[in-house]
Coordinates of C-alpha atoms in Angstrom, one line a residue:
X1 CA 63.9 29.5 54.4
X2 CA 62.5 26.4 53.1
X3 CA 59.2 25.3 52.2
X4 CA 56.3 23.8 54.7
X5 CA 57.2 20.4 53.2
X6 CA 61.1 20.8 53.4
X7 CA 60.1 22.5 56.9
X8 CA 58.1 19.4 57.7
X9 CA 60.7 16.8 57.0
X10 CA 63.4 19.0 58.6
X11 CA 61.5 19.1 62.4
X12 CA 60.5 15.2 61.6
X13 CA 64.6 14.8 61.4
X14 CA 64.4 14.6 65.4
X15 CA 66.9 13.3 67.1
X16 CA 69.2 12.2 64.3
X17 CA 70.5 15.7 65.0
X18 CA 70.7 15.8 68.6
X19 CA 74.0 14.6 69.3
X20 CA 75.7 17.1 66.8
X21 CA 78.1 19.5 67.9
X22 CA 76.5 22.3 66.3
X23 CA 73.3 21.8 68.2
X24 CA 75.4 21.4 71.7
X25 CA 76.1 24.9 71.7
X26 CA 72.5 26.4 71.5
X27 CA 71.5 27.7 75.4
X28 CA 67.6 26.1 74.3
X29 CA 68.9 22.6 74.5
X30 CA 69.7 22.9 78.1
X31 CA 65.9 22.5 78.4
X32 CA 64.8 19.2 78.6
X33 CA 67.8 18.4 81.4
X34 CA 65.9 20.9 83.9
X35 CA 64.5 19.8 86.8
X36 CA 60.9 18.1 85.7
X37 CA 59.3 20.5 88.1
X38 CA 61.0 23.6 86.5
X39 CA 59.1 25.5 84.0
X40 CA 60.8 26.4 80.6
X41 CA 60.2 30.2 78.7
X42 CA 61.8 30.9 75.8
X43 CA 61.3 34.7 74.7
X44 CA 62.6 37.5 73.3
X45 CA 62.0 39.6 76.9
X46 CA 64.4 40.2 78.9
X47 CA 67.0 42.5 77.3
X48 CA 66.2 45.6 75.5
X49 CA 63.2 44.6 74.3
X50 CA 60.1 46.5 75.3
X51 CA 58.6 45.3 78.2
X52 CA 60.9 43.2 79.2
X53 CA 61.3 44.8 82.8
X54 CA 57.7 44.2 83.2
X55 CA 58.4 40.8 82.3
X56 CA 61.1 39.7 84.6
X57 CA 58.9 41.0 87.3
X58 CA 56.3 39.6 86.7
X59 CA 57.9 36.6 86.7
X60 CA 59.5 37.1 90.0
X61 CA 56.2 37.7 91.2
X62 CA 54.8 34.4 89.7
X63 CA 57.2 32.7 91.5
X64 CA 56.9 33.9 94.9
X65 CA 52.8 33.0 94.5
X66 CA 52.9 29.6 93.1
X67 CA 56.5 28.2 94.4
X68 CA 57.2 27.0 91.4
X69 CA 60.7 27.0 89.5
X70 CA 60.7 28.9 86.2
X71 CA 63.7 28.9 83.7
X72 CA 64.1 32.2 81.8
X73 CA 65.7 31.6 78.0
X74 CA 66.3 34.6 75.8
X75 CA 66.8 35.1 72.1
X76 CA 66.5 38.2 69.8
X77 CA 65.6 38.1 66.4
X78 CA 67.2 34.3 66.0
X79 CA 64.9 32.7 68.9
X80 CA 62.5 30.8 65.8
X81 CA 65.9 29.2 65.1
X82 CA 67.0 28.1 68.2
X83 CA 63.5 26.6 69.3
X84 CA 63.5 25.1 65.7
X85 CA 67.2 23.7 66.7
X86 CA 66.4 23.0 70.5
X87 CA 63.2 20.8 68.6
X88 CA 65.5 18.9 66.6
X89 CA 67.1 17.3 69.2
X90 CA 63.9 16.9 71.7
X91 CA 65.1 19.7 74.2
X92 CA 62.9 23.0 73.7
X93 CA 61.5 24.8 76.0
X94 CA 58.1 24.4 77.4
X95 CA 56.7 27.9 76.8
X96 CA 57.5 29.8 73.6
X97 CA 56.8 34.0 73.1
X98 CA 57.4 34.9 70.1
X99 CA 55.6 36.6 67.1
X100 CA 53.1 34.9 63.9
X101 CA 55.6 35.2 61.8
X102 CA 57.8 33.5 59.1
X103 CA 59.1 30.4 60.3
X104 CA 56.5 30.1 63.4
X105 CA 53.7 29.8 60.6
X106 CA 54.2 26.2 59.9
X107 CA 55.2 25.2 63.4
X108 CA 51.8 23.9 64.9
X109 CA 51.5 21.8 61.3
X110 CA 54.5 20.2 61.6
X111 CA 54.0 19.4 65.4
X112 CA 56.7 21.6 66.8
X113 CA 54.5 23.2 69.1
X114 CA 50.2 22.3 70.0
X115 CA 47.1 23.7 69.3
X116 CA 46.0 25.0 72.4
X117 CA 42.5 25.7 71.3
X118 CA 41.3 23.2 74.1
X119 CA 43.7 24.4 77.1
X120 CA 41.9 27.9 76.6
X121 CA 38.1 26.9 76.6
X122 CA 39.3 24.6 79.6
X123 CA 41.1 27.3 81.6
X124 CA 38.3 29.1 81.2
X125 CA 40.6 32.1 79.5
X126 CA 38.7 32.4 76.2
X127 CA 36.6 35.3 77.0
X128 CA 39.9 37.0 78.1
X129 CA 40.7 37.5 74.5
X130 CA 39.6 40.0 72.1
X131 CA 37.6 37.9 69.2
X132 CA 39.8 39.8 66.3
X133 CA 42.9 38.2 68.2
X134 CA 41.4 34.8 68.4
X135 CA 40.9 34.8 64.7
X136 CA 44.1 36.0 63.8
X137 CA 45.8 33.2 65.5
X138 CA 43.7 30.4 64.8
X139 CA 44.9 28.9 61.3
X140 CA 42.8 27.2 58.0
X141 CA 42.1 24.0 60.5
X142 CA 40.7 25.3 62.9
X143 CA 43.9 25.0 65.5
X144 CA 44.5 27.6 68.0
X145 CA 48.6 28.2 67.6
X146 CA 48.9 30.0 70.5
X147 CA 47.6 32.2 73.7
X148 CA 47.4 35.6 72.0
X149 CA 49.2 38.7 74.1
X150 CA 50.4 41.5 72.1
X151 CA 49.1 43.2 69.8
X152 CA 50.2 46.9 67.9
X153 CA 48.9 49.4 66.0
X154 CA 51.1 51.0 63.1
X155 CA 50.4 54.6 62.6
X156 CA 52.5 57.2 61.1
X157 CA 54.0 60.0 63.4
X158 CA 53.9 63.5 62.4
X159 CA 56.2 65.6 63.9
X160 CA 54.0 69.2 64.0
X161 CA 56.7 71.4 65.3
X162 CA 59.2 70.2 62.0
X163 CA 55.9 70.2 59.9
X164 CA 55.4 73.8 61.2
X165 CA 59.1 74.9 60.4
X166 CA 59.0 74.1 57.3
X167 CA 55.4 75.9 56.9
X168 CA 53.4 72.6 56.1
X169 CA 50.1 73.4 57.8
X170 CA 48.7 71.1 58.0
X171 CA 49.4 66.7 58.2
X172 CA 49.4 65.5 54.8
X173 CA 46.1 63.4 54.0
X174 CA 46.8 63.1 50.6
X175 CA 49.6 61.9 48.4
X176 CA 49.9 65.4 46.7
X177 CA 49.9 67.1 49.7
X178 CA 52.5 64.2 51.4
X179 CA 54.6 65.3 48.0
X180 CA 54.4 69.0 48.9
X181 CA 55.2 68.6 52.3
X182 CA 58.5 66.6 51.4
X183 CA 59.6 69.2 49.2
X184 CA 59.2 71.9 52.1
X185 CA 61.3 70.1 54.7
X186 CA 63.8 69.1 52.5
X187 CA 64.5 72.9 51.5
X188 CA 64.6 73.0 55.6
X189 CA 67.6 70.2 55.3
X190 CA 64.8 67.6 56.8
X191 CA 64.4 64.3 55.7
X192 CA 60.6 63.5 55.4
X193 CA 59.7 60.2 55.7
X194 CA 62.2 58.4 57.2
X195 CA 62.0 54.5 56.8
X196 CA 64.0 51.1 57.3
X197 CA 63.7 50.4 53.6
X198 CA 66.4 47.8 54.4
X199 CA 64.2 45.5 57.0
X200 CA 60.9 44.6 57.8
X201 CA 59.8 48.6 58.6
X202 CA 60.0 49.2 55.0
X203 CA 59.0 46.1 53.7
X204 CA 55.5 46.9 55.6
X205 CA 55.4 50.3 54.6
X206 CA 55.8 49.3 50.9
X207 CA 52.8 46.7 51.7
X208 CA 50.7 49.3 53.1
X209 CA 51.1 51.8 50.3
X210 CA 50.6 49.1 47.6
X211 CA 47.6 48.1 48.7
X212 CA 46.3 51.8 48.7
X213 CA 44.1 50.3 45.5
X214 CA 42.9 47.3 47.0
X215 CA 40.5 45.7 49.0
X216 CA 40.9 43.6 51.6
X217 CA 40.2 40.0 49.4
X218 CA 42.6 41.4 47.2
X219 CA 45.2 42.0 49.2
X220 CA 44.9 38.7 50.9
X221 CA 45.2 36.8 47.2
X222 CA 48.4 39.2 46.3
X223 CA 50.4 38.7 49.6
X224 CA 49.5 34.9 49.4
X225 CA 50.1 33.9 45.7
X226 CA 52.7 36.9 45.1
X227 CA 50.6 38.3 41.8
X228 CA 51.1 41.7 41.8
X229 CA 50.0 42.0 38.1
X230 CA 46.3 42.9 38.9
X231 CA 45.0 46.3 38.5
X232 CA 45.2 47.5 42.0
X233 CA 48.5 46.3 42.9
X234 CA 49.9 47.7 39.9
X235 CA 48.1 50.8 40.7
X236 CA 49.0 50.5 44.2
X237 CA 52.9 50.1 42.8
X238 CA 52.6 53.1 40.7
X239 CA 51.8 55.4 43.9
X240 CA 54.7 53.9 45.5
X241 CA 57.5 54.7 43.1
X242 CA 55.9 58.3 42.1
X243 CA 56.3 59.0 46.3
X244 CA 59.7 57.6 46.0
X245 CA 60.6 59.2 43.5
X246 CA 59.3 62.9 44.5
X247 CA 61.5 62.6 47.4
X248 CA 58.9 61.8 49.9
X249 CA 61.8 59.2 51.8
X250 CA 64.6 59.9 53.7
X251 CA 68.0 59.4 51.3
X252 CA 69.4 56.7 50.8
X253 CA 66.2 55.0 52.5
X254 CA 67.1 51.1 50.9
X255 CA 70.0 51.0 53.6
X256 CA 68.2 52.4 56.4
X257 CA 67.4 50.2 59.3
X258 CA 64.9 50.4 62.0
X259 CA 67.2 51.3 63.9
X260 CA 68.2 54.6 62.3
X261 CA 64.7 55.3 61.5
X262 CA 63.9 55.5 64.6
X263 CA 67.2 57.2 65.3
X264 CA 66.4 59.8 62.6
X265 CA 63.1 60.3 64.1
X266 CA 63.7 60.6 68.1
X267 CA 66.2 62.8 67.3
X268 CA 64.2 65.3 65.0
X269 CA 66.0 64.4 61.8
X270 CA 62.8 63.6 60.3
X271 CA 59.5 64.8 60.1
X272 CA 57.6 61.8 59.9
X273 CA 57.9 57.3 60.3
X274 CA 55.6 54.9 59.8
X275 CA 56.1 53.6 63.6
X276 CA 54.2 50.3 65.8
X277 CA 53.3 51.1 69.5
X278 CA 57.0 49.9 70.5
X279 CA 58.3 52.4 68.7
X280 CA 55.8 55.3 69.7
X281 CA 56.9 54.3 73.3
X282 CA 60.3 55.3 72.6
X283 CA 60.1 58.8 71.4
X284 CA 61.4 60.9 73.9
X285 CA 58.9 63.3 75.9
X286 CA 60.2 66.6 73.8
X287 CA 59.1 65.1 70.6
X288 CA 56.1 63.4 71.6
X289 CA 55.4 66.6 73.0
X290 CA 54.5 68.2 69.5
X291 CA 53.8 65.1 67.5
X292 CA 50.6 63.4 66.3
X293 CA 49.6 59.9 64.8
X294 CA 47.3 59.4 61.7
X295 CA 46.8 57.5 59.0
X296 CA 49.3 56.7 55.6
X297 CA 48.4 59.8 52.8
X298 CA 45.9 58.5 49.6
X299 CA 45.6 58.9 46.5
X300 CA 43.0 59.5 44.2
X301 CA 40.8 57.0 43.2
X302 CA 42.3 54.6 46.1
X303 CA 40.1 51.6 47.7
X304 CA 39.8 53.4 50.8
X305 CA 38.4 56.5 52.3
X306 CA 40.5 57.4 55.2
X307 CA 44.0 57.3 55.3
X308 CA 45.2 53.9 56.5
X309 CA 46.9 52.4 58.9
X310 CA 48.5 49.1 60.0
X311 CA 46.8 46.5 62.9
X312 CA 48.3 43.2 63.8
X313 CA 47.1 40.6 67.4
X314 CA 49.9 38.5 66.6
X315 CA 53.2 40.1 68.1
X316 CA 53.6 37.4 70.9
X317 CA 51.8 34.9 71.4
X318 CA 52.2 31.9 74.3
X319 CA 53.1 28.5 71.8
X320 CA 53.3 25.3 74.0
X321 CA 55.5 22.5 73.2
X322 CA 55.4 19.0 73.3
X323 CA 57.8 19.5 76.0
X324 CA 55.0 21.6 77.9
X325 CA 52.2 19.1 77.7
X326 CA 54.6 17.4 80.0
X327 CA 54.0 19.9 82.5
X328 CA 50.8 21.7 81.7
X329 CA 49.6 22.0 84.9
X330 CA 52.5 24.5 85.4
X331 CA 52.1 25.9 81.9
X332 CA 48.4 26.5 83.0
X333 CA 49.6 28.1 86.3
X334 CA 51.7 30.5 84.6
X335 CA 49.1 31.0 81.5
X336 CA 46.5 32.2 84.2
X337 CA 48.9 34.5 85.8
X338 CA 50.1 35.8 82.7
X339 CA 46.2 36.4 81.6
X340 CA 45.3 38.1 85.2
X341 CA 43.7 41.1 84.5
X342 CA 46.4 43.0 86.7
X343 CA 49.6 41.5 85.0
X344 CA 47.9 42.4 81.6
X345 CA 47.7 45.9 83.1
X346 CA 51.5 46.2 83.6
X347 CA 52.4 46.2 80.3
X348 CA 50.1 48.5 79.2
X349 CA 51.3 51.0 82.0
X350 CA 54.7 50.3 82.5
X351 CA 55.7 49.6 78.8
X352 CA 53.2 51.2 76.3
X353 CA 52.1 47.7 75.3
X354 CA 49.1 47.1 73.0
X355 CA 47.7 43.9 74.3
X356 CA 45.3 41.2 72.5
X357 CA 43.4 40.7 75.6
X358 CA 40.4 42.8 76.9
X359 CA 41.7 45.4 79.1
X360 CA 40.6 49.1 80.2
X361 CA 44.0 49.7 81.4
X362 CA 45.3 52.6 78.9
X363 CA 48.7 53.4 78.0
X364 CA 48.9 57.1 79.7
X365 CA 52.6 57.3 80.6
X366 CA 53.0 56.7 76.4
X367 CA 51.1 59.5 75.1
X368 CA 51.6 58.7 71.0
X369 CA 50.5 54.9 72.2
X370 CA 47.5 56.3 74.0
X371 CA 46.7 58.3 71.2
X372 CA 47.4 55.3 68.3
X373 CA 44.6 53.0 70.5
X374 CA 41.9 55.9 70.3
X375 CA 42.2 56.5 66.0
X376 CA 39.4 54.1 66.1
X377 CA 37.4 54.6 63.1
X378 CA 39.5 58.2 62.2
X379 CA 41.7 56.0 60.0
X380 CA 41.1 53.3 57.9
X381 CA 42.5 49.5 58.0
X382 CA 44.9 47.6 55.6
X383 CA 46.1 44.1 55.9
X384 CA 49.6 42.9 57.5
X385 CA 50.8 40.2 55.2
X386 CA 52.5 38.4 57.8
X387 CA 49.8 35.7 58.0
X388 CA 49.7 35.2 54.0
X389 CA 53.1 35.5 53.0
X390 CA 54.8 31.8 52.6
X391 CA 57.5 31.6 54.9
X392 CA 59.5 31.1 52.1
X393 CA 59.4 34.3 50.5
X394 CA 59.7 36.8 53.7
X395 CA 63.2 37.0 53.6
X396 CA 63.3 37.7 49.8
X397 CA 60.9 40.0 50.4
X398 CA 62.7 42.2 52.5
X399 CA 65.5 42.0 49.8
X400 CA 63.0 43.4 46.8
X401 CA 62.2 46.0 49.4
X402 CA 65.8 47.4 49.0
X403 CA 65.5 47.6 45.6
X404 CA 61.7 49.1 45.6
X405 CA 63.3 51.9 47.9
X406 CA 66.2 52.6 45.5
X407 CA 65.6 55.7 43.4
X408 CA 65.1 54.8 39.6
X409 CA 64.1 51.6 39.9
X410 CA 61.0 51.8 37.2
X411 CA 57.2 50.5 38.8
X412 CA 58.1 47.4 36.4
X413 CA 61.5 46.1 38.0
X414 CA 59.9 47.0 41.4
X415 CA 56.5 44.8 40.3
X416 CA 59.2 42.0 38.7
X417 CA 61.1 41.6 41.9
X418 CA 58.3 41.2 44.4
X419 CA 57.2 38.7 42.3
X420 CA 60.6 36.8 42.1
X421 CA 60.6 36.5 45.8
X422 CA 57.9 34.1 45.5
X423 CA 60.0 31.8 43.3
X424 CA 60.2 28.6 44.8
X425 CA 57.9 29.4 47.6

């Protein structure tokens, strides 16, 4: 991905690109030739992605109440591109959901989409939103980037009943006794940890049990200058490859996906994952049955005194265009109803969703989601690197996580190749 500035210049290219053929084919650029009274949502709901039933109902229910025409776009993991591409050419959407991530980090910067700092203090939706949220998505300026919605929480599932087969006791809390436990189950033919060690699961898993040494300032300066020579990174590096190495991941873990992680886990191939609230919400009723959440192992002498899990408020957020200022008094419309205290309550009931808004609604039908939101202070906190990591390095990152998650690779080449994916960043 390029840089902010290449980023910058690329979005400025505007409609120099708009009449290409390559951006003709892209469903986005459909958007601007709506109807002006038809509202535009680009999103990643409304296939297989959690929630999205929720989602298409409650936008058929937004539409009976307010009469008004709303335009459903869907993307997977490519939407950032499209909207990017739809941008281009002066034809995206008017709404956006999609996560902080990546590419969306430099979008309100470079004027693809608004601050929307002042639509919330004049919609009166501020105090909707849980303060922690509100900081997350507000960036070094002061801009708002978008309405905060989901959030997740990133435990680590513990299957008890394979645990107990194997005659681990009790759930590792220490790296030791994580090691121990490995050896156990694999003499039971079970793979222990099981982890996408060739996508973004593993790449955060690898982030969480690097900064096992550091504190929170010093996980910030590591994930946003990519200097993992410091003591605790090193340290934190170390850990890493002496877990690897043990055998405390599921073979072969640098192909895995999330997919088959989760695979491996639902179908009681593994005894533990590293798993967000999505993913709790998918493991079938048998297994949640006899599995609990808890914290990522430590070792001694680590930074924190619990074992540690994984937070985020930025999943989705609601980004307005410059499209959308066109029509905010419709984007307001639907922001309201989106922000209703009973719509936020569908997601959390119907689809396990953590949500960044204030809500008492819990997650009962998704017991290992209900369980994740009440670990409150029996765990202990380390930091995503989503919001620190220059967009041009995420993708390279992922690719050193391969290699990290390949057995033999020394804590040296695992420390050298981090580092390169910062090159050029």
């Amino acid at each position: 991905m390029p840089s902010t500035m290449s980023r910058r210049g690329f979005l400025a290219a505007g409609g120099a690109l708009a009449a290409s053929s390559a951006l003709s084919g892209c469903s986005a650029l459909a958007a601007a030739d709506d109807d002006p009274d038809t509202l535009v949502v680009h999103s990643q709901l409304g296939t297989t992605a959690p929630g999205s039933p929720t989602y298409l109902s409650a936008l058929d229910r937004f539409r009976e109440e307010t009469g008004l025409k709303v335009r459903s776009l869907v993307n997977g993991d490519d939407l950032a591109q499209v909207y990017e591409t739809s941008r281009l050419a002066r034809k995206e959407p008017d709404v956006v959901m999609v996560n902080l991530y990546d590419k969306t980090l430099a979008w309100t910067d470079v004027g693809a989409t608004v601050d929307v700092k002042g639509y919330l203090d004049d919609w009166g939706l501020r105090e909707r939103v849980l303060p922690v949220a509100l900081d997350a998505w507000t960036d070094g300026k002061g801009r708002l980037r978008a309405f905060p919605y989901f959030a997740t929480n990133w435990p680590v599932a513990y299957n008890r009943a394979l645990l107990d087969r194997a005659g681990v006791g009790e759930i590792p809390a220490t790296g030791d006794q994580l090691i121990a436990a490995a050896r156990k189950l694999r003499k039971k033919g079970l793979a222990p940890v099981t982890v996408g060690g060739n996508d973004w699961t593993g790449q955060k898993l690898l982030a969480q049990i690097i900064q096992t040494f550091l504190t929170e300032d010093e996980a910030r300066h590591v994930y946003a200058t990519g200097d993992f020579g410091g003591r605790g990174a090193r340290q934190g590096i170390d850990y890493f490859v002496e877990l690897r190495d043990a055998g405390v991941f599921a073979d072969k873990a640098q192909g895995l996906t999330s997919d088959s992680m989760t695979t491996q886990f639902n179908t009681q191939a593994a005894a533990m994952q590293s798993a967000m609230s999505s993913a709790l919400a998918k493991v079938p009723e048998p297994v949640a049955r006899h599995t609990d959440v808890g914290g990522w192992p430590l070792a001694p002498g680590a930074a924190h005194d619990r074992p540690t899990i994984l937070r985020t408020y930025t999943l989705i957020g609601f980004w307005v265009s410059p499209n959308g200022t066109k029509k905010i008094d419709a984007v307001e419309k639907f922001l309201r109803f989106m922000y209703r205290p009973d719509t936020v309550s569908r997601f959390i009931k119907e689809a396990g969703r953590d949500m960044a808004l204030r809500s008492d609604t819990v997650s009962s039908d998704f017991p290992l989601v209900a369980a994740a939101q009440r670990l409150g202070g029996e765990v202990g906190q380390v930091l995503l690197p989503d919001l620190f990591v220059p967009p041009a390095a995420t993708q390279p990152l992922i690719t050193a996580t391969s290699t990290s998650f390949t057995r033999g690779t020394s804590a040296a080449q695992v420390r050298s190749v981090l580092e390169a994916a910062y090159r050029g960043a």
